[in-house]
PDB file of N, CA and C in Angstrom:
ATOM      1  N   UNK A  14       0.834  -1.178   0.000  1.00  0.00           N
ATOM      2  CA  UNK A  14       0.000   0.000   0.000  1.00  0.00           C
ATOM      3  C   UNK A  14       0.885   1.250   0.000  1.00  0.00           C
ATOM      4  N   UNK A  15       0.519   2.204  -0.816  1.00  0.00           N
ATOM      5  CA  UNK A  15       1.296   3.436  -0.889  1.00  0.00           C
ATOM      6  C   UNK A  15       1.114   4.263   0.377  1.00  0.00           C
ATOM      7  N   UNK A  16       2.172   5.003   0.702  1.00  0.00           N
ATOM      8  CA  UNK A  16       2.119   5.859   1.885  1.00  0.00           C
ATOM      9  C   UNK A  16       2.213   7.320   1.469  1.00  0.00           C
ATOM     10  N   UNK A  17       1.911   8.196   2.386  1.00  0.00           N
ATOM     11  CA  UNK A  17       2.093   9.623   2.166  1.00  0.00           C
ATOM     12  C   UNK A  17       3.508   9.990   2.583  1.00  0.00           C
ATOM     13  N   UNK A  18       4.192  10.733   1.757  1.00  0.00           N
ATOM     14  CA  UNK A  18       5.583  11.100   2.032  1.00  0.00           C
ATOM     15  C   UNK A  18       5.629  12.427   2.781  1.00  0.00           C
ATOM     16  N   UNK A  19       5.159  12.434   3.977  1.00  0.00           N
ATOM     17  CA  UNK A  19       5.111  13.662   4.775  1.00  0.00           C
ATOM     18  C   UNK A  19       6.509  13.981   5.301  1.00  0.00           C
ATOM     19  N   UNK A  20       6.954  15.205   5.057  1.00  0.00           N
ATOM     20  CA  UNK A  20       8.251  15.642   5.551  1.00  0.00           C
ATOM     21  C   UNK A  20       9.428  15.243   4.679  1.00  0.00           C
ATOM     22  N   UNK A  21       9.199  14.600   3.565  1.00  0.00           N
ATOM     23  CA  UNK A  21      10.291  14.197   2.668  1.00  0.00           C
ATOM     24  C   UNK A  21      10.644  15.359   1.750  1.00  0.00           C
ATOM     25  N   UNK A  22      11.936  15.491   1.454  1.00  0.00           N
ATOM     26  CA  UNK A  22      12.357  16.584   0.587  1.00  0.00           C
ATOM     27  C   UNK A  22      13.150  16.108  -0.620  1.00  0.00           C
ATOM     28  N   UNK A  23      13.111  14.802  -0.906  1.00  0.00           N
ATOM     29  CA  UNK A  23      13.824  14.269  -2.064  1.00  0.00           C
ATOM     30  C   UNK A  23      12.849  13.485  -2.935  1.00  0.00           C
ATOM     31  N   UNK A  24      12.637  13.964  -4.151  1.00  0.00           N
ATOM     32  CA  UNK A  24      11.684  13.355  -5.070  1.00  0.00           C
ATOM     33  C   UNK A  24      12.029  11.895  -5.352  1.00  0.00           C
ATOM     34  N   UNK A  25      13.309  11.601  -5.545  1.00  0.00           N
ATOM     35  CA  UNK A  25      13.738  10.232  -5.830  1.00  0.00           C
ATOM     36  C   UNK A  25      13.342   9.293  -4.687  1.00  0.00           C
ATOM     37  N   UNK A  26      13.541   9.723  -3.469  1.00  0.00           N
ATOM     38  CA  UNK A  26      13.180   8.903  -2.309  1.00  0.00           C
ATOM     39  C   UNK A  26      11.673   8.627  -2.287  1.00  0.00           C
ATOM     40  N   UNK A  27      10.888   9.625  -2.608  1.00  0.00           N
ATOM     41  CA  UNK A  27       9.431   9.457  -2.620  1.00  0.00           C
ATOM     42  C   UNK A  27       9.023   8.419  -3.658  1.00  0.00           C
ATOM     43  N   UNK A  28       9.577   8.508  -4.853  1.00  0.00           N
ATOM     44  CA  UNK A  28       9.221   7.584  -5.929  1.00  0.00           C
ATOM     45  C   UNK A  28       9.727   6.179  -5.633  1.00  0.00           C
ATOM     46  N   UNK A  29      10.979   6.064  -5.190  1.00  0.00           N
ATOM     47  CA  UNK A  29      11.554   4.743  -4.928  1.00  0.00           C
ATOM     48  C   UNK A  29      10.854   4.014  -3.787  1.00  0.00           C
ATOM     49  N   UNK A  30      10.278   4.738  -2.849  1.00  0.00           N
ATOM     50  CA  UNK A  30       9.587   4.118  -1.723  1.00  0.00           C
ATOM     51  C   UNK A  30       8.084   3.993  -1.961  1.00  0.00           C
ATOM     52  N   UNK A  31       7.685   4.120  -3.220  1.00  0.00           N
ATOM     53  CA  UNK A  31       6.296   3.904  -3.631  1.00  0.00           C
ATOM     54  C   UNK A  31       5.319   4.738  -2.805  1.00  0.00           C
ATOM     55  N   UNK A  32       5.663   5.998  -2.632  1.00  0.00           N
ATOM     56  CA  UNK A  32       4.793   6.916  -1.894  1.00  0.00           C
ATOM     57  C   UNK A  32       3.995   7.763  -2.878  1.00  0.00           C
ATOM     58  N   UNK A  33       2.927   8.327  -2.404  1.00  0.00           N
ATOM     59  CA  UNK A  33       2.145   9.244  -3.222  1.00  0.00           C
ATOM     60  C   UNK A  33       2.894  10.562  -3.369  1.00  0.00           C
ATOM     61  N   UNK A  34       2.780  11.162  -4.563  1.00  0.00           N
ATOM     62  CA  UNK A  34       3.302  12.509  -4.782  1.00  0.00           C
ATOM     63  C   UNK A  34       2.265  13.259  -5.603  1.00  0.00           C
ATOM     64  N   UNK A  35       1.663  14.255  -5.021  1.00  0.00           N
ATOM     65  CA  UNK A  35       0.641  15.041  -5.705  1.00  0.00           C
ATOM     66  C   UNK A  35       1.062  16.503  -5.644  1.00  0.00           C
ATOM     67  N   UNK A  36       1.204  17.111  -6.810  1.00  0.00           N
ATOM     68  CA  UNK A  36       1.576  18.523  -6.867  1.00  0.00           C
ATOM     69  C   UNK A  36       0.438  19.287  -7.532  1.00  0.00           C
ATOM     70  N   UNK A  37      -0.316  20.008  -6.754  1.00  0.00           N
ATOM     71  CA  UNK A  37      -1.431  20.784  -7.282  1.00  0.00           C
ATOM     72  C   UNK A  37      -1.021  22.217  -7.613  1.00  0.00           C
ATOM     73  N   UNK A  38       0.251  22.543  -7.419  1.00  0.00           N
ATOM     74  CA  UNK A  38       0.694  23.928  -7.576  1.00  0.00           C
ATOM     75  C   UNK A  38       0.995  24.311  -9.016  1.00  0.00           C
ATOM     76  N   UNK A  39       1.140  23.350  -9.903  1.00  0.00           N
ATOM     77  CA  UNK A  39       1.553  23.599 -11.292  1.00  0.00           C
ATOM     78  C   UNK A  39       2.916  24.293 -11.319  1.00  0.00           C
ATOM     79  N   UNK A  40       3.770  23.946 -10.367  1.00  0.00           N
ATOM     80  CA  UNK A  40       5.078  24.584 -10.228  1.00  0.00           C
ATOM     81  C   UNK A  40       5.925  24.424 -11.491  1.00  0.00           C
ATOM     82  N   UNK A  41       6.015  23.211 -12.023  1.00  0.00           N
ATOM     83  CA  UNK A  41       6.838  22.980 -13.213  1.00  0.00           C
ATOM     84  C   UNK A  41       6.276  23.750 -14.401  1.00  0.00           C
ATOM     85  N   UNK A  42       4.973  23.760 -14.565  1.00  0.00           N
ATOM     86  CA  UNK A  42       4.350  24.510 -15.657  1.00  0.00           C
ATOM     87  C   UNK A  42       4.675  25.998 -15.550  1.00  0.00           C
ATOM     88  N   UNK A  43       4.601  26.534 -14.345  1.00  0.00           N
ATOM     89  CA  UNK A  43       4.910  27.950 -14.142  1.00  0.00           C
ATOM     90  C   UNK A  43       6.371  28.252 -14.461  1.00  0.00           C
ATOM     91  N   UNK A  44       7.272  27.371 -14.067  1.00  0.00           N
ATOM     92  CA  UNK A  44       8.702  27.557 -14.359  1.00  0.00           C
ATOM     93  C   UNK A  44       8.935  27.549 -15.869  1.00  0.00           C
ATOM     94  N   UNK A  45       8.281  26.634 -16.579  1.00  0.00           N
ATOM     95  CA  UNK A  45       8.464  26.539 -18.027  1.00  0.00           C
ATOM     96  C   UNK A  45       7.900  27.753 -18.762  1.00  0.00           C
ATOM     97  N   UNK A  46       6.801  28.298 -18.291  1.00  0.00           N
ATOM     98  CA  UNK A  46       6.174  29.449 -18.949  1.00  0.00           C
ATOM     99  C   UNK A  46       6.872  30.765 -18.629  1.00  0.00           C
ATOM    100  N   UNK A  47       7.548  30.839 -17.492  1.00  0.00           N
ATOM    101  CA  UNK A  47       8.212  32.069 -17.062  1.00  0.00           C
ATOM    102  C   UNK A  47       9.494  32.260 -17.865  1.00  0.00           C
ATOM    103  N   UNK A  48       9.610  33.364 -18.566  1.00  0.00           N
ATOM    104  CA  UNK A  48      10.771  33.596 -19.432  1.00  0.00           C
ATOM    105  C   UNK A  48      11.868  34.434 -18.777  1.00  0.00           C
ATOM    106  N   UNK A  49      11.718  34.767 -17.516  1.00  0.00           N
ATOM    107  CA  UNK A  49      12.751  35.574 -16.859  1.00  0.00           C
ATOM    108  C   UNK A  49      14.033  34.760 -16.677  1.00  0.00           C
ATOM    109  N   UNK A  50      15.156  35.450 -16.618  1.00  0.00           N
ATOM    110  CA  UNK A  50      16.460  34.798 -16.516  1.00  0.00           C
ATOM    111  C   UNK A  50      16.729  34.265 -15.107  1.00  0.00           C
ATOM    112  N   UNK A  51      16.149  34.881 -14.112  1.00  0.00           N
ATOM    113  CA  UNK A  51      16.399  34.507 -12.719  1.00  0.00           C
ATOM    114  C   UNK A  51      15.064  34.206 -12.048  1.00  0.00           C
ATOM    115  N   UNK A  52      15.048  33.142 -11.266  1.00  0.00           N
ATOM    116  CA  UNK A  52      13.841  32.771 -10.520  1.00  0.00           C
ATOM    117  C   UNK A  52      14.132  32.920  -9.032  1.00  0.00           C
ATOM    118  N   UNK A  53      13.308  33.640  -8.326  1.00  0.00           N
ATOM    119  CA  UNK A  53      13.434  33.779  -6.883  1.00  0.00           C
ATOM    120  C   UNK A  53      12.245  33.071  -6.255  1.00  0.00           C
ATOM    121  N   UNK A  54      12.533  32.032  -5.504  1.00  0.00           N
ATOM    122  CA  UNK A  54      11.476  31.241  -4.892  1.00  0.00           C
ATOM    123  C   UNK A  54      11.495  31.513  -3.393  1.00  0.00           C
ATOM    124  N   UNK A  55      10.487  32.212  -2.942  1.00  0.00           N
ATOM    125  CA  UNK A  55      10.404  32.546  -1.521  1.00  0.00           C
ATOM    126  C   UNK A  55       9.205  31.836  -0.913  1.00  0.00           C
ATOM    127  N   UNK A  56       9.458  31.135   0.128  1.00  0.00           N
ATOM    128  CA  UNK A  56       8.408  30.449   0.885  1.00  0.00           C
ATOM    129  C   UNK A  56       8.850  30.381   2.334  1.00  0.00           C
ATOM    130  N   UNK A  57       7.916  30.196   3.201  1.00  0.00           N
ATOM    131  CA  UNK A  57       8.230  30.021   4.618  1.00  0.00           C
ATOM    132  C   UNK A  57       8.863  28.661   4.854  1.00  0.00           C
ATOM    133  N   UNK A  58       9.380  28.456   6.048  1.00  0.00           N
ATOM    134  CA  UNK A  58       9.933  27.153   6.425  1.00  0.00           C
ATOM    135  C   UNK A  58       8.892  26.067   6.216  1.00  0.00           C
ATOM    136  N   UNK A  59       9.364  24.911   5.763  1.00  0.00           N
ATOM    137  CA  UNK A  59       8.533  23.711   5.625  1.00  0.00           C
ATOM    138  C   UNK A  59       7.420  23.858   4.587  1.00  0.00           C
ATOM    139  N   UNK A  60       7.636  24.707   3.567  1.00  0.00           N
ATOM    140  CA  UNK A  60       6.649  24.871   2.512  1.00  0.00           C
ATOM    141  C   UNK A  60       7.098  24.265   1.190  1.00  0.00           C
ATOM    142  N   UNK A  61       8.046  23.331   1.226  1.00  0.00           N
ATOM    143  CA  UNK A  61       8.363  22.541   0.050  1.00  0.00           C
ATOM    144  C   UNK A  61       9.411  23.081  -0.902  1.00  0.00           C
ATOM    145  N   UNK A  62      10.241  24.007  -0.466  1.00  0.00           N
ATOM    146  CA  UNK A  62      11.270  24.541  -1.365  1.00  0.00           C
ATOM    147  C   UNK A  62      12.241  23.453  -1.804  1.00  0.00           C
ATOM    148  N   UNK A  63      12.732  22.665  -0.865  1.00  0.00           N
ATOM    149  CA  UNK A  63      13.704  21.611  -1.193  1.00  0.00           C
ATOM    150  C   UNK A  63      13.071  20.541  -2.071  1.00  0.00           C
ATOM    151  N   UNK A  64      11.839  20.159  -1.790  1.00  0.00           N
ATOM    152  CA  UNK A  64      11.164  19.155  -2.612  1.00  0.00           C
ATOM    153  C   UNK A  64      10.909  19.688  -4.015  1.00  0.00           C
ATOM    154  N   UNK A  65      10.534  20.951  -4.145  1.00  0.00           N
ATOM    155  CA  UNK A  65      10.347  21.539  -5.474  1.00  0.00           C
ATOM    156  C   UNK A  65      11.651  21.534  -6.264  1.00  0.00           C
ATOM    157  N   UNK A  66      12.757  21.880  -5.623  1.00  0.00           N
ATOM    158  CA  UNK A  66      14.048  21.879  -6.313  1.00  0.00           C
ATOM    159  C   UNK A  66      14.453  20.456  -6.703  1.00  0.00           C
ATOM    160  N   UNK A  67      14.212  19.508  -5.833  1.00  0.00           N
ATOM    161  CA  UNK A  67      14.519  18.110  -6.124  1.00  0.00           C
ATOM    162  C   UNK A  67      13.668  17.610  -7.290  1.00  0.00           C
ATOM    163  N   UNK A  68      12.390  17.961  -7.295  1.00  0.00           N
ATOM    164  CA  UNK A  68      11.498  17.562  -8.384  1.00  0.00           C
ATOM    165  C   UNK A  68      11.984  18.141  -9.703  1.00  0.00           C
ATOM    166  N   UNK A  69      12.370  19.411  -9.712  1.00  0.00           N
ATOM    167  CA  UNK A  69      12.903  20.026 -10.931  1.00  0.00           C
ATOM    168  C   UNK A  69      14.181  19.344 -11.387  1.00  0.00           C
ATOM    169  N   UNK A  70      15.034  19.002 -10.442  1.00  0.00           N
ATOM    170  CA  UNK A  70      16.296  18.334 -10.777  1.00  0.00           C
ATOM    171  C   UNK A  70      16.020  17.040 -11.539  1.00  0.00           C
ATOM    172  N   UNK A  71      15.120  16.222 -11.028  1.00  0.00           N
ATOM    173  CA  UNK A  71      14.824  14.947 -11.679  1.00  0.00           C
ATOM    174  C   UNK A  71      13.967  15.122 -12.924  1.00  0.00           C
ATOM    175  N   UNK A  72      13.189  16.171 -13.017  1.00  0.00           N
ATOM    176  CA  UNK A  72      12.370  16.438 -14.198  1.00  0.00           C
ATOM    177  C   UNK A  72      13.243  16.834 -15.386  1.00  0.00           C
ATOM    178  N   UNK A  73      14.254  17.681 -15.148  1.00  0.00           N
ATOM    179  CA  UNK A  73      15.075  18.191 -16.238  1.00  0.00           C
ATOM    180  C   UNK A  73      16.324  17.362 -16.518  1.00  0.00           C
ATOM    181  N   UNK A  74      16.807  16.583 -15.575  1.00  0.00           N
ATOM    182  CA  UNK A  74      18.042  15.812 -15.760  1.00  0.00           C
ATOM    183  C   UNK A  74      17.715  14.443 -16.350  1.00  0.00           C
ATOM    184  N   UNK A  75      17.968  14.291 -17.641  1.00  0.00           N
ATOM    185  CA  UNK A  75      17.627  13.056 -18.358  1.00  0.00           C
ATOM    186  C   UNK A  75      18.354  11.858 -17.771  1.00  0.00           C
ATOM    187  N   UNK A  76      19.607  12.006 -17.407  1.00  0.00           N
ATOM    188  CA  UNK A  76      20.371  10.881 -16.856  1.00  0.00           C
ATOM    189  C   UNK A  76      19.760  10.387 -15.550  1.00  0.00           C
ATOM    190  N   UNK A  77      19.386  11.291 -14.680  1.00  0.00           N
ATOM    191  CA  UNK A  77      18.775  10.893 -13.408  1.00  0.00           C
ATOM    192  C   UNK A  77      17.393  10.295 -13.626  1.00  0.00           C
ATOM    193  N   UNK A  78      16.664  10.790 -14.622  1.00  0.00           N
ATOM    194  CA  UNK A  78      15.323  10.279 -14.891  1.00  0.00           C
ATOM    195  C   UNK A  78      15.377   8.819 -15.317  1.00  0.00           C
ATOM    196  N   UNK A  79      16.406   8.432 -16.060  1.00  0.00           N
ATOM    197  CA  UNK A  79      16.542   7.042 -16.505  1.00  0.00           C
ATOM    198  C   UNK A  79      16.761   6.100 -15.331  1.00  0.00           C
ATOM    199  N   UNK A  80      17.369   6.593 -14.250  1.00  0.00           N
ATOM    200  CA  UNK A  80      17.694   5.753 -13.099  1.00  0.00           C
ATOM    201  C   UNK A  80      16.519   5.569 -12.148  1.00  0.00           C
ATOM    202  N   UNK A  81      15.520   6.416 -12.250  1.00  0.00           N
ATOM    203  CA  UNK A  81      14.384   6.315 -11.319  1.00  0.00           C
ATOM    204  C   UNK A  81      13.457   5.200 -11.746  1.00  0.00           C
TER     205      UNK A  81
END
């Protein structure tokens, strides 16, 4: 049975441990549509900054995607 990955900040760990991952923020879509050269991501503590960066890393890195 799948579990909720509460408090996890590494996308690979979430996927490898067969946990649910639901992103309702459309974060990747917003990053792709934004044409600015610099992105400033501000959020409070524990609001998913590290997980968002990890998700982007595995989304854009073809070599890492093959290993997941």
